[in-house]
CSV table of C-alpha atoms in Angstrom, one decimal:
chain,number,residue,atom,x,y,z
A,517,UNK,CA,119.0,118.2,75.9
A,518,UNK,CA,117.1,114.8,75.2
A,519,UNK,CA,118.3,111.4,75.0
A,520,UNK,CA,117.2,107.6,75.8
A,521,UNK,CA,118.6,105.8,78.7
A,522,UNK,CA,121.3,104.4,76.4
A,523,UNK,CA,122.8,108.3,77.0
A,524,UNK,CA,122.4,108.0,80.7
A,525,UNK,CA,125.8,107.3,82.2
A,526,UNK,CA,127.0,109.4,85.2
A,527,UNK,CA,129.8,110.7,82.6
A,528,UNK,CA,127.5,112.2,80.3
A,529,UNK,CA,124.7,114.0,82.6
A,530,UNK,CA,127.6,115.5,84.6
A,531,UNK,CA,129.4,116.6,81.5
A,532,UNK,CA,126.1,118.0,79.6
A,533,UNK,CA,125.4,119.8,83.1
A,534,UNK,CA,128.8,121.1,83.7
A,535,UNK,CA,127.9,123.1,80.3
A,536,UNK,CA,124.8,124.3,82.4
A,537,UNK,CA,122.3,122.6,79.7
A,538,UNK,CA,119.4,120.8,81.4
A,539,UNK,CA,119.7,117.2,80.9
A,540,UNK,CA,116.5,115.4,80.0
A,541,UNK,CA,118.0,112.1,79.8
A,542,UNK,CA,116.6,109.3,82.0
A,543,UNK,CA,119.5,107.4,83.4
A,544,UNK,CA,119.6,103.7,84.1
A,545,UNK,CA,117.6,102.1,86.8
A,546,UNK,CA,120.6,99.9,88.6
A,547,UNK,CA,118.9,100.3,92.3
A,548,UNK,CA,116.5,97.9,91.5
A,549,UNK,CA,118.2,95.2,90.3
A,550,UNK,CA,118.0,92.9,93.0
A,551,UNK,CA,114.9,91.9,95.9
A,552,UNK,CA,117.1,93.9,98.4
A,553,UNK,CA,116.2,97.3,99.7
A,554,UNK,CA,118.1,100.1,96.9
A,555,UNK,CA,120.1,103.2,98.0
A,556,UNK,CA,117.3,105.2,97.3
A,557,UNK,CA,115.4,103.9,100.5
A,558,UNK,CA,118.8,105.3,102.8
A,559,UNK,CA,118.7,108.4,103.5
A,560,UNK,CA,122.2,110.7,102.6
A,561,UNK,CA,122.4,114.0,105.6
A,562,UNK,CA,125.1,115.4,104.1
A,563,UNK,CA,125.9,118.2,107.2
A,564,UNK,CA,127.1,114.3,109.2
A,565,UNK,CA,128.3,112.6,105.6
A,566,UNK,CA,126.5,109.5,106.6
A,567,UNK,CA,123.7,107.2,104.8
A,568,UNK,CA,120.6,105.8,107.1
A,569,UNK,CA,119.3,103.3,106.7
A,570,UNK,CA,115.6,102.3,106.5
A,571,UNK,CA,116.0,100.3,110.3
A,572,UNK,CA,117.8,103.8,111.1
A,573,UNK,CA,121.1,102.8,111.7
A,574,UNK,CA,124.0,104.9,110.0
A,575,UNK,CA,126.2,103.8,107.4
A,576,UNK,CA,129.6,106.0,107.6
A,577,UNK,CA,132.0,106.6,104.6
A,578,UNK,CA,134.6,103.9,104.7
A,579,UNK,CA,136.6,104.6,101.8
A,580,UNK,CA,136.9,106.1,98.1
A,581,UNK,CA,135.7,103.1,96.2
A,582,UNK,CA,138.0,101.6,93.6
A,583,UNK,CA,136.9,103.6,90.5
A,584,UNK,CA,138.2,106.8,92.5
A,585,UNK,CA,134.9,108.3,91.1
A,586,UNK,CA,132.4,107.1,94.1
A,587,UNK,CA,132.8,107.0,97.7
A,588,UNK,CA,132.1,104.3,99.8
A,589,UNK,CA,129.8,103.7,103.0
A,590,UNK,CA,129.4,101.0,105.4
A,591,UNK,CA,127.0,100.1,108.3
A,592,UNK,CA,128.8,98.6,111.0
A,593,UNK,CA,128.4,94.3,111.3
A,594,UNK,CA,126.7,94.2,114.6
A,595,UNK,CA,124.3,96.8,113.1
A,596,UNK,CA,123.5,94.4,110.2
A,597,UNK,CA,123.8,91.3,111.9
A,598,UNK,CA,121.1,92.0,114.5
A,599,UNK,CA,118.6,94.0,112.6
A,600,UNK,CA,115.5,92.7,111.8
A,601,UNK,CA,115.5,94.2,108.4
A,602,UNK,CA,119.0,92.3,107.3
A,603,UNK,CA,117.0,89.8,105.2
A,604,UNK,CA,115.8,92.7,103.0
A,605,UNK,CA,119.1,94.6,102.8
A,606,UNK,CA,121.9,92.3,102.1
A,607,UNK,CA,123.2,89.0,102.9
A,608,UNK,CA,126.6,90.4,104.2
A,609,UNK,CA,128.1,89.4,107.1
A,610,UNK,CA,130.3,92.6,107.4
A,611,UNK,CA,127.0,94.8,106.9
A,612,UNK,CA,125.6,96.6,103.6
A,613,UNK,CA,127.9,99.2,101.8
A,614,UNK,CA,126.6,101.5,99.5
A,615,UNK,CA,128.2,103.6,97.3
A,616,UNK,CA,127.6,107.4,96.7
A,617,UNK,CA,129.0,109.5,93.5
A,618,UNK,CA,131.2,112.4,94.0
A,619,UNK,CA,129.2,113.8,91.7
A,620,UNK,CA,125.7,112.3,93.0
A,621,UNK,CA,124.6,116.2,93.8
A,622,UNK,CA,123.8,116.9,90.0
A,623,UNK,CA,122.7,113.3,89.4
A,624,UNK,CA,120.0,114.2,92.0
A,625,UNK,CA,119.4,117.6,90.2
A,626,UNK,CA,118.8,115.4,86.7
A,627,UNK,CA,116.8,112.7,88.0
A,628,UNK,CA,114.4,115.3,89.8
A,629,UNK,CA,113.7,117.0,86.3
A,630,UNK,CA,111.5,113.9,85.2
A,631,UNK,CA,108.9,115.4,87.3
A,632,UNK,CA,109.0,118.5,85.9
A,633,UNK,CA,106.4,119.6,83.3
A,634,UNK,CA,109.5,120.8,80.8
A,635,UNK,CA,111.0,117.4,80.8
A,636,UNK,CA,107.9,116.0,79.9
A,637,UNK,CA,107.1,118.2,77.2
A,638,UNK,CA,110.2,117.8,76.1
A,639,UNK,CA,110.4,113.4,75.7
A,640,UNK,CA,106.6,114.1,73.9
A,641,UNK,CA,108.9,116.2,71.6
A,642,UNK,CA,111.4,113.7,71.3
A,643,UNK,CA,108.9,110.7,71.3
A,644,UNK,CA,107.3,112.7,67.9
A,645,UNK,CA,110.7,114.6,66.3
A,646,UNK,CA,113.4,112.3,66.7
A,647,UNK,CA,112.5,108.4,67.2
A,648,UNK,CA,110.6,108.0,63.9
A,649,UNK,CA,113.6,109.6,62.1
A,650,UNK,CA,116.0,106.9,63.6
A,651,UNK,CA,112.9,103.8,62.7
A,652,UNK,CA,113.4,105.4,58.7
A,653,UNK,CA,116.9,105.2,59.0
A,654,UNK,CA,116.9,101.8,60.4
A,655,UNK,CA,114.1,100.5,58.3
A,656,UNK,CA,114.2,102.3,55.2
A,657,UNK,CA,118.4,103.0,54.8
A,658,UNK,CA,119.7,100.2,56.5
A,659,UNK,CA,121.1,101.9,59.3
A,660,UNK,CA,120.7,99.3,61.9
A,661,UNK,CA,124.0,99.6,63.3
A,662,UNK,CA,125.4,103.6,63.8
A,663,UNK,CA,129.4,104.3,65.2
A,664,UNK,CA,130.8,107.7,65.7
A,665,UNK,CA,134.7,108.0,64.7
A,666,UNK,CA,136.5,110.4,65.6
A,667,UNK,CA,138.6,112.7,63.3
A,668,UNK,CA,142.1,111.8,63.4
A,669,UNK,CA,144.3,114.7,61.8
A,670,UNK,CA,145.9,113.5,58.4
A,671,UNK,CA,142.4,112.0,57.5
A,672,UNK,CA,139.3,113.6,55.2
């Protein structure tokens, strides 16, 4: 299944994978956000459940984070605090957190199709199929806004 980034949220990968359908939907770049190092430079070994970091200290699961959907990890102060690195990584005084998805084991699996040859083919697909079917719509029909209702029984 194809999509744009727009379709990229953690609740819709997991759910079109959890179907066991192959999503080939990029999903949003938040790791990058800032000049600081992203969670994609720490390391996850998941036989120890702990995060290293790129100065090779470990970041240890603290608690679930709020949204009860993420877990959260923290390096310890001193750690931070004394590592040459800290200018890079965060700004913290009680050390960088990250957080990690209980589900980030198929968000791995999804992000490693974009370098797969099928994914490819498949956006190319997309790019030619699909996008200049929504530019008529928009242009041509006036469909510059689009909302989904649901069906509410009682109503047709």
């Amino acid at each position: 299944m194809t999509g744009d980034r727009t379709y990229g949220t953690e609740e819709i990968l997991v759910a079109i994978e959890r179907e066991q359908i192959s999503a080939y939907i990029p999903s949003p770049d938040f790791d990058h956000r800032t000049g600081f190092f992203s969670p994609d430079c720490f390391h996850y070994e998941a036989e120890r459940d702990v995060y290293l970091c790129p100065a090779g200290k470990e970041l240890r699961f603290d608690r679930p984070h709020s949204t009860e959907r993420s877990l959260h990890y923290r390096a310890r102060a001193k750690d931070c605090n004394h590592c040459p690195l800290k200018a890079q990584c965060t700004t913290s005084t009680q050390g960088r957190s990250l957080c990690r998805s209980v589900d980030e084991e198929v968000l791995d699996r999804v992000r490693g199709y974009q370098e797969t040859e099928a994914y490819k083919k498949a956006y190319r697909k997309r790019t030619v199929w699909v996008e200049p079917l929504f530019a008529e719509g928009k242009d041509w029909h006036g469909m510059r806004r689009f909302r989904l209702r649901r069906h509410r029984p009682g109503q047709l």
